[in-house]
CSV table of C-alpha atoms in Angstrom, one decimal:
chain,number,residue,atom,x,y,z
A,1483,MET,CA,-1.2,-40.0,-30.3
A,1484,PRO,CA,2.5,-39.7,-29.4
A,1485,THR,CA,4.1,-41.7,-26.7
A,1486,ASP,CA,5.1,-40.1,-23.4
A,1487,SER,CA,8.8,-40.0,-24.2
A,1488,ALA,CA,8.2,-38.8,-27.8
A,1489,ALA,CA,5.9,-36.0,-26.6
A,1490,ASP,CA,8.3,-34.9,-23.9
A,1491,SER,CA,11.3,-34.7,-26.2
A,1492,ALA,CA,9.3,-32.9,-28.9
A,1493,ILE,CA,7.9,-30.2,-26.6
A,1494,GLU,CA,8.9,-26.7,-27.5
A,1495,ILE,CA,8.3,-23.8,-25.0
A,1496,ARG,CA,8.2,-20.3,-26.4
A,1497,ARG,CA,6.6,-16.9,-25.8
A,1498,ALA,CA,2.9,-16.9,-26.8
A,1499,THR,CA,1.9,-14.4,-29.5
A,1500,HIS,CA,-1.3,-12.8,-30.7
A,1501,ASP,CA,-1.1,-15.1,-33.8
A,1502,ASP,CA,-1.5,-18.1,-31.5
A,1503,TYR,CA,-5.0,-17.0,-30.4
A,1504,ASP,CA,-7.0,-19.3,-32.7
A,1505,ALA,CA,-5.0,-22.4,-31.7
A,1506,VAL,CA,-5.3,-21.6,-28.0
A,1507,ALA,CA,-9.0,-21.0,-28.3
A,1508,ALA,CA,-9.4,-24.3,-30.1
A,1509,PHE,CA,-7.7,-26.5,-27.4
A,1510,THR,CA,-9.3,-24.6,-24.5
A,1511,SER,CA,-12.8,-24.8,-26.1
A,1512,ASP,CA,-13.8,-28.0,-24.4
A,1513,ILE,CA,-12.4,-27.2,-20.9
A,1514,TRP,CA,-15.0,-26.8,-18.2
A,1515,ALA,CA,-17.9,-26.8,-20.7
A,1516,ASP,CA,-20.2,-27.9,-17.9
A,1517,ARG,CA,-19.2,-24.9,-15.8
A,1518,GLY,CA,-19.6,-22.1,-18.3
A,1519,GLY,CA,-16.5,-22.7,-20.3
A,1520,ASP,CA,-12.9,-21.4,-20.0
A,1521,TYR,CA,-12.1,-17.7,-19.6
A,1522,ILE,CA,-8.7,-17.9,-21.5
A,1523,PRO,CA,-10.1,-16.8,-24.9
A,1524,GLN,CA,-11.6,-13.7,-23.3
A,1525,VAL,CA,-8.3,-12.6,-21.7
A,1526,TYR,CA,-5.7,-14.0,-24.0
A,1527,HIS,CA,-4.8,-10.8,-25.9
A,1528,GLU,CA,-4.6,-8.8,-22.6
A,1529,TRP,CA,-2.3,-11.3,-21.1
A,1530,LEU,CA,0.5,-11.1,-23.7
A,1531,GLU,CA,3.7,-9.3,-23.1
A,1532,ASP,CA,4.1,-6.7,-25.9
A,1533,GLU,CA,7.7,-5.9,-25.0
A,1534,PRO,CA,10.3,-7.0,-22.4
A,1535,GLY,CA,10.1,-5.6,-18.9
A,1536,GLN,CA,6.3,-5.6,-18.5
A,1537,GLY,CA,6.6,-8.0,-15.5
A,1538,LYS,CA,4.6,-10.8,-17.2
A,1539,LYS,CA,5.1,-13.5,-19.7
A,1540,THR,CA,2.8,-16.0,-21.3
A,1541,PHE,CA,4.4,-19.3,-22.4
A,1542,LEU,CA,3.1,-21.6,-25.1
A,1543,ALA,CA,3.9,-25.3,-25.4
A,1544,ALA,CA,4.0,-26.7,-29.0
A,1545,VAL,CA,4.6,-30.2,-30.4
A,1546,ASP,CA,5.5,-30.4,-34.0
A,1547,GLY,CA,4.3,-26.8,-34.4
A,1548,GLU,CA,0.9,-27.5,-32.8
A,1549,ALA,CA,-0.1,-25.4,-29.8
A,1550,VAL,CA,-0.8,-27.9,-26.9
A,1551,GLY,CA,-0.3,-25.9,-23.7
A,1552,LEU,CA,-0.3,-22.5,-22.0
A,1553,VAL,CA,0.7,-20.8,-18.8
A,1554,GLN,CA,1.2,-17.2,-17.7
A,1555,ALA,CA,3.6,-15.8,-15.1
A,1556,VAL,CA,3.2,-12.4,-13.6
A,1557,MET,CA,5.2,-10.4,-11.0
A,1558,LEU,CA,2.7,-8.9,-8.5
A,1559,SER,CA,5.3,-7.3,-6.3
A,1560,PRO,CA,9.2,-7.1,-6.3
A,1561,ASP,CA,9.4,-10.7,-5.1
A,1562,GLU,CA,6.0,-12.3,-5.5
A,1563,ALA,CA,5.2,-14.2,-8.7
A,1564,TRP,CA,1.7,-15.4,-9.8
A,1565,PHE,CA,1.2,-18.3,-12.1
A,1566,GLN,CA,-2.2,-18.8,-13.9
A,1567,GLY,CA,-4.0,-20.2,-16.9
A,1568,MET,CA,-2.2,-23.6,-16.9
A,1569,ARG,CA,-3.9,-25.4,-19.8
A,1570,VAL,CA,-3.0,-28.6,-21.7
A,1571,ALA,CA,-4.7,-29.9,-24.8
A,1572,ALA,CA,-6.7,-33.1,-24.1
A,1573,ASP,CA,-4.6,-35.3,-26.3
A,1574,TYR,CA,-1.3,-34.2,-24.6
A,1575,ARG,CA,-2.2,-34.5,-21.0
A,1576,GLU,CA,0.0,-36.6,-18.7
A,1577,GLN,CA,2.9,-36.4,-21.2
A,1578,GLY,CA,5.1,-33.8,-19.5
A,1579,VAL,CA,3.6,-30.6,-21.0
A,1580,SER,CA,2.4,-29.1,-17.7
A,1581,ARG,CA,5.8,-30.0,-16.1
A,1582,ARG,CA,7.7,-28.3,-18.8
A,1583,LEU,CA,5.5,-25.2,-18.7
A,1584,ASN,CA,5.8,-25.1,-14.9
A,1585,GLU,CA,9.6,-25.3,-15.0
A,1586,THR,CA,9.8,-22.5,-17.6
A,1587,ALA,CA,7.5,-20.2,-15.6
A,1588,VAL,CA,9.3,-20.9,-12.4
A,1589,ALA,CA,12.7,-20.2,-14.0
A,1590,TRP,CA,11.4,-16.9,-15.5
A,1591,ALA,CA,10.1,-15.9,-12.0
A,1592,ARG,CA,13.5,-16.6,-10.4
A,1593,GLU,CA,15.1,-14.4,-13.1
A,1594,GLN,CA,12.8,-11.6,-11.9
A,1595,ASP,CA,14.1,-12.1,-8.4
A,1596,ALA,CA,10.9,-13.6,-7.1
A,1597,THR,CA,11.2,-15.5,-3.8
A,1598,VAL,CA,7.8,-17.0,-3.8
A,1599,GLY,CA,5.3,-18.1,-6.5
A,1600,ARG,CA,1.6,-18.8,-6.0
A,1601,ILE,CA,-1.3,-20.3,-7.9
A,1602,MET,CA,-5.1,-20.6,-7.3
A,1603,ILE,CA,-7.0,-23.7,-8.1
A,1604,PHE,CA,-10.7,-24.5,-7.8
A,1605,SER,CA,-11.3,-27.0,-5.1
A,1606,TRP,CA,-13.2,-29.3,-7.5
A,1607,ASN,CA,-10.3,-29.5,-9.9
A,1608,ALA,CA,-8.6,-32.6,-8.5
A,1609,VAL,CA,-6.4,-33.1,-11.5
A,1610,SER,CA,-4.8,-29.7,-11.3
A,1611,LEU,CA,-4.5,-30.0,-7.5
A,1612,GLY,CA,-2.5,-33.2,-7.8
A,1613,ALA,CA,-0.4,-31.8,-10.6
A,1614,ALA,CA,0.5,-28.7,-8.6
A,1615,ARG,CA,1.5,-30.7,-5.6
A,1616,ALA,CA,3.6,-33.0,-7.7
A,1617,SER,CA,5.3,-29.9,-9.2
A,1618,GLY,CA,6.4,-28.7,-5.7
A,1619,PHE,CA,3.6,-26.4,-4.8
A,1620,ALA,CA,2.4,-26.6,-1.1
A,1621,PRO,CA,-0.9,-25.6,0.4
A,1622,VAL,CA,-1.1,-22.0,1.6
A,1623,THR,CA,-4.8,-21.2,2.3
A,1624,GLU,CA,-8.4,-21.5,1.1
A,1625,PHE,CA,-11.1,-19.0,0.6
A,1626,ARG,CA,-14.7,-18.7,-0.6
A,1627,PHE,CA,-16.7,-16.0,-2.3
A,1628,ALA,CA,-19.6,-14.2,-0.7
A,1629,HIS,CA,-22.2,-12.4,-2.9
A,1630,PRO,CA,-24.1,-9.6,-1.1
A,1631,ALA,CA,-26.6,-8.0,-3.4
A,1632,PRO,CA,-26.0,-4.4,-4.4
A,1633,ASP,CA,-28.4,-2.2,-2.5
A,1634,PRO,CA,-28.3,1.5,-2.0
A,1635,ASP,CA,-30.4,1.3,1.1
A,1636,ALA,CA,-28.6,-1.5,2.9
A,1637,ASP,CA,-27.9,-0.9,6.6
A,1638,GLY,CA,-26.3,-2.5,9.6
A,1639,PRO,CA,-26.0,-2.0,13.3
A,1640,HIS,CA,-22.5,-0.5,13.3
A,1641,ARG,CA,-21.0,2.6,11.7
A,1642,VAL,CA,-18.6,1.9,8.8
A,1643,SER,CA,-15.9,4.4,7.9
A,1644,ASN,CA,-13.6,4.7,4.9
A,1645,ASP,CA,-10.5,5.3,7.0
A,1646,PRO,CA,-7.6,3.3,5.4
A,1647,THR,CA,-5.6,3.5,8.7
A,1648,ALA,CA,-8.4,1.9,10.7
A,1649,ALA,CA,-9.0,-0.6,7.9
A,1650,TRP,CA,-5.3,-1.6,7.9
A,1651,ARG,CA,-5.1,-1.7,11.7
A,1652,TYR,CA,-8.0,-4.2,11.9
A,1653,TRP,CA,-6.5,-6.3,9.2
A,1654,THR,CA,-3.1,-6.6,10.9
A,1655,HIS,CA,-4.7,-8.0,14.1
A,1656,SER,CA,-7.5,-10.2,12.5
A,1657,ASP,CA,-7.7,-13.9,12.5
A,1658,ALA,CA,-8.7,-13.6,8.8
A,1659,ARG,CA,-5.2,-12.3,8.0
A,1660,GLU,CA,-3.6,-15.2,9.8
A,1661,HIS,CA,-5.8,-17.7,8.0
A,1662,LEU,CA,-5.2,-16.1,4.6
A,1663,SER,CA,-1.5,-15.7,5.2
A,1664,GLY,CA,-1.8,-12.0,4.7
A,1665,LEU,CA,-3.1,-12.5,1.1
A,1666,GLY,CA,-5.9,-10.7,-0.8
A,1667,PHE,CA,-6.8,-10.0,-4.4
A,1668,ALA,CA,-4.3,-7.8,-6.2
A,1669,PRO,CA,-5.9,-4.7,-7.7
A,1670,GLU,CA,-3.4,-4.7,-10.5
A,1671,VAL,CA,-4.1,-8.1,-12.0
A,1672,SER,CA,-7.5,-9.9,-12.2
A,1673,TRP,CA,-7.8,-13.2,-10.4
A,1674,ALA,CA,-4.3,-12.8,-8.8
A,1675,ILE,CA,-3.5,-12.9,-5.0
A,1676,ARG,CA,-0.6,-11.3,-3.2
A,1677,GLU,CA,0.4,-10.1,0.2
A,1678,LEU,CA,-1.4,-6.9,1.2
A,1679,THR,CA,0.5,-3.8,2.5
A,1680,ARG,CA,-0.4,-0.6,4.3
A,1681,ASP,CA,0.3,1.3,1.1
A,1682,ASP,CA,-2.4,-0.8,-0.6
A,1683,PHE,CA,-5.0,0.4,1.8
A,1684,GLU,CA,-4.0,4.0,1.4
A,1685,GLN,CA,-4.0,3.7,-2.4
A,1686,LEU,CA,-7.3,1.8,-2.5
A,1687,ALA,CA,-8.9,4.4,-0.4
A,1688,ASP,CA,-8.0,7.0,-3.1
A,1689,GLU,CA,-8.8,4.9,-6.1
A,1690,THR,CA,-11.6,2.5,-5.1
A,1691,ALA,CA,-12.9,2.1,-1.6
A,1692,VAL,CA,-11.9,0.7,1.8
A,1693,PHE,CA,-14.1,-0.1,4.8
A,1694,ALA,CA,-13.6,-0.2,8.5
A,1695,VAL,CA,-16.3,-1.4,10.8
A,1696,GLU,CA,-16.5,0.5,14.1
A,1697,GLY,CA,-18.1,-1.9,16.7
A,1698,ASP,CA,-19.1,-1.2,20.2
A,1699,ALA,CA,-15.7,-2.3,21.6
A,1700,GLY,CA,-13.6,-0.9,18.8
A,1701,LEU,CA,-12.7,-1.9,15.2
A,1702,ALA,CA,-14.6,-4.9,14.1
A,1703,GLY,CA,-14.2,-5.5,10.4
A,1704,THR,CA,-12.5,-4.4,7.2
A,1705,ALA,CA,-12.8,-4.8,3.4
A,1706,TYR,CA,-11.6,-3.2,0.2
A,1707,ARG,CA,-12.9,-3.0,-3.4
A,1708,SER,CA,-10.2,-4.4,-5.7
A,1709,ARG,CA,-11.9,-3.6,-9.0
A,1710,THR,CA,-15.1,-3.5,-11.1
A,1711,TYR,CA,-15.4,-5.3,-14.4
A,1712,ASP,CA,-17.9,-6.2,-17.1
A,1713,ARG,CA,-18.8,-9.7,-18.1
A,1714,GLU,CA,-20.8,-10.6,-21.2
A,1715,LEU,CA,-23.5,-13.2,-20.7
A,1716,GLU,CA,-25.4,-15.1,-23.5
A,1717,SER,CA,-29.0,-16.0,-23.0
A,1718,GLU,CA,-30.8,-19.1,-24.3
A,1719,ASP,CA,-32.0,-17.1,-27.3
A,1720,ALA,CA,-28.3,-16.3,-28.2
A,1721,GLU,CA,-28.7,-12.6,-27.2
A,1722,THR,CA,-25.8,-11.1,-25.2
A,1723,ARG,CA,-26.0,-8.7,-22.3
A,1724,THR,CA,-23.3,-7.0,-20.2
A,1725,GLU,CA,-23.3,-7.6,-16.4
A,1726,THR,CA,-21.2,-5.4,-14.1
A,1727,TRP,CA,-19.4,-6.9,-11.1
A,1728,ALA,CA,-17.8,-5.2,-8.1
A,1729,GLU,CA,-15.0,-7.3,-6.6
A,1730,TYR,CA,-13.9,-7.0,-3.0
A,1731,GLY,CA,-10.4,-8.3,-2.5
A,1732,VAL,CA,-10.8,-9.5,1.1
A,1733,ALA,CA,-13.4,-9.1,3.9
A,1734,ALA,CA,-13.0,-9.8,7.6
A,1735,TRP,CA,-15.1,-9.2,10.7
A,1736,ASP,CA,-15.5,-10.1,14.4
A,1737,ASP,CA,-19.1,-11.3,14.6
A,1738,ALA,CA,-22.4,-11.5,12.8
A,1739,ASP,CA,-23.3,-7.8,13.6
A,1740,ALA,CA,-20.0,-6.7,12.1
A,1741,CYS,CA,-20.5,-8.9,9.1
A,1742,CYS,CA,-24.0,-7.4,8.6
A,1743,SER,CA,-22.6,-3.9,8.8
A,1744,LEU,CA,-19.7,-4.6,6.5
A,1745,PHE,CA,-21.8,-6.3,3.9
A,1746,ALA,CA,-24.3,-3.4,4.0
A,1747,ALA,CA,-21.5,-1.0,3.3
A,1748,ILE,CA,-20.3,-3.2,0.4
A,1749,ALA,CA,-23.9,-3.4,-0.9
A,1750,ARG,CA,-24.2,0.4,-0.9
A,1751,ASP,CA,-20.8,0.8,-2.6
A,1752,ALA,CA,-21.6,-1.8,-5.3
A,1753,ALA,CA,-24.9,0.0,-6.0
A,1754,ALA,CA,-23.1,3.3,-6.3
A,1755,CYS,CA,-20.7,1.7,-8.8
A,1756,GLY,CA,-23.7,0.5,-10.9
A,1757,ALA,CA,-22.8,-3.1,-10.2
A,1758,ASP,CA,-25.3,-5.9,-10.9
A,1759,ALA,CA,-23.5,-8.4,-8.6
A,1760,THR,CA,-20.6,-8.6,-6.2
A,1761,ARG,CA,-17.8,-11.0,-5.3
A,1762,VAL,CA,-16.2,-10.8,-1.9
A,1763,LEU,CA,-13.2,-12.9,-0.9
A,1764,ILE,CA,-13.7,-14.3,2.7
A,1765,PRO,CA,-11.6,-16.9,4.7
A,1766,GLU,CA,-12.8,-20.5,4.4
A,1767,THR,CA,-13.5,-21.2,8.0
A,1768,ALA,CA,-16.7,-22.4,9.6
A,1769,ARG,CA,-17.3,-19.1,11.3
A,1770,PHE,CA,-16.8,-16.8,8.3
A,1771,VAL,CA,-18.7,-19.1,5.9
A,1772,THR,CA,-21.7,-19.6,8.2
A,1773,ASP,CA,-21.9,-15.9,9.1
A,1774,VAL,CA,-22.6,-15.0,5.4
A,1775,PRO,CA,-26.0,-16.8,5.1
A,1776,LEU,CA,-26.8,-15.8,8.7
A,1777,VAL,CA,-26.8,-12.1,7.6
A,1778,GLY,CA,-28.8,-12.9,4.4
A,1779,ALA,CA,-26.1,-12.9,1.7
A,1780,ASP,CA,-25.4,-15.5,-0.9
A,1781,ILE,CA,-22.3,-17.6,-0.8
A,1782,ALA,CA,-20.4,-19.7,-3.4
A,1783,ALA,CA,-21.0,-23.5,-3.3
A,1784,GLU,CA,-17.3,-24.4,-3.2
A,1785,PRO,CA,-14.0,-22.8,-1.9
A,1786,ASP,CA,-10.8,-22.2,-3.8
A,1787,PHE,CA,-7.3,-23.2,-2.8
A,1788,VAL,CA,-4.1,-21.1,-2.9
A,1789,LEU,CA,-0.8,-23.0,-3.2
A,1790,GLY,CA,2.8,-21.6,-3.1
A,1791,ILE,CA,6.3,-22.6,-4.0
A,1792,ASP,CA,9.6,-21.4,-2.4
A,1793,LEU,CA,11.7,-19.9,-5.2
A,1794,THR,CA,14.8,-19.4,-3.1
A,1795,ARG,CA,15.7,-23.0,-3.3
């Protein structure tokens, strides 16, 4: 194994290509094996920039021609960059690879006129959390996933409309928006988070779905569907099946009745989409998290963290 100084001086950072797939799949194959494995091999080809100007770039780190690291940078809005998929081969960790990849991704984002860059890290991934903080990323917010089951007959005590103006109005005044720093899942890029705008709610109302809970005293909740996607699952007998998920980019509500009504609308919408399961981003606070099991929905065991870096400095 090379020494720290030798590895750092030998690191080459370049644009990842389709021909690098086998090498990337090889060094990510042992990552998170106890948690279902890494998703990078499934999305790798979709991530790649086929020509300049597509607003994204995937960078590969190589030492002596061997692929040892990866990261992707994506522009989610004119000034918001998203960094994801930071991976380093086991034999090259703590040797400057992640630092060099971070520096390259940040430099690229600045060239695109980004003023802020963000990342998402699982709360259990202590190594990545420490590396991100050491690279200049600061804590922004935390969230968790709720999983109401698709149900065409789900019902709640309050009416839920699909009015994007009402949905946006609730969002702008909600404590969820304050906790999440105005962030929600970007419909353009999977597993990416950016600031939500009024135009988003208008567009999502036309293209997917938005929800506005009408409580007894006025607006009481909001959510939107960011996308649906298919995931292949392999059974113990090595047979594969396709599972359809409906993803809701944020959900916020006033109280348990509003949560029940909102999740019922989400359950009906997911069923109408033919989804087998849902994933709903909610703020990681005691009230929001405990409301979910109170109304009978499943919830993820752990939260996720969002960190950000000021790119104007």
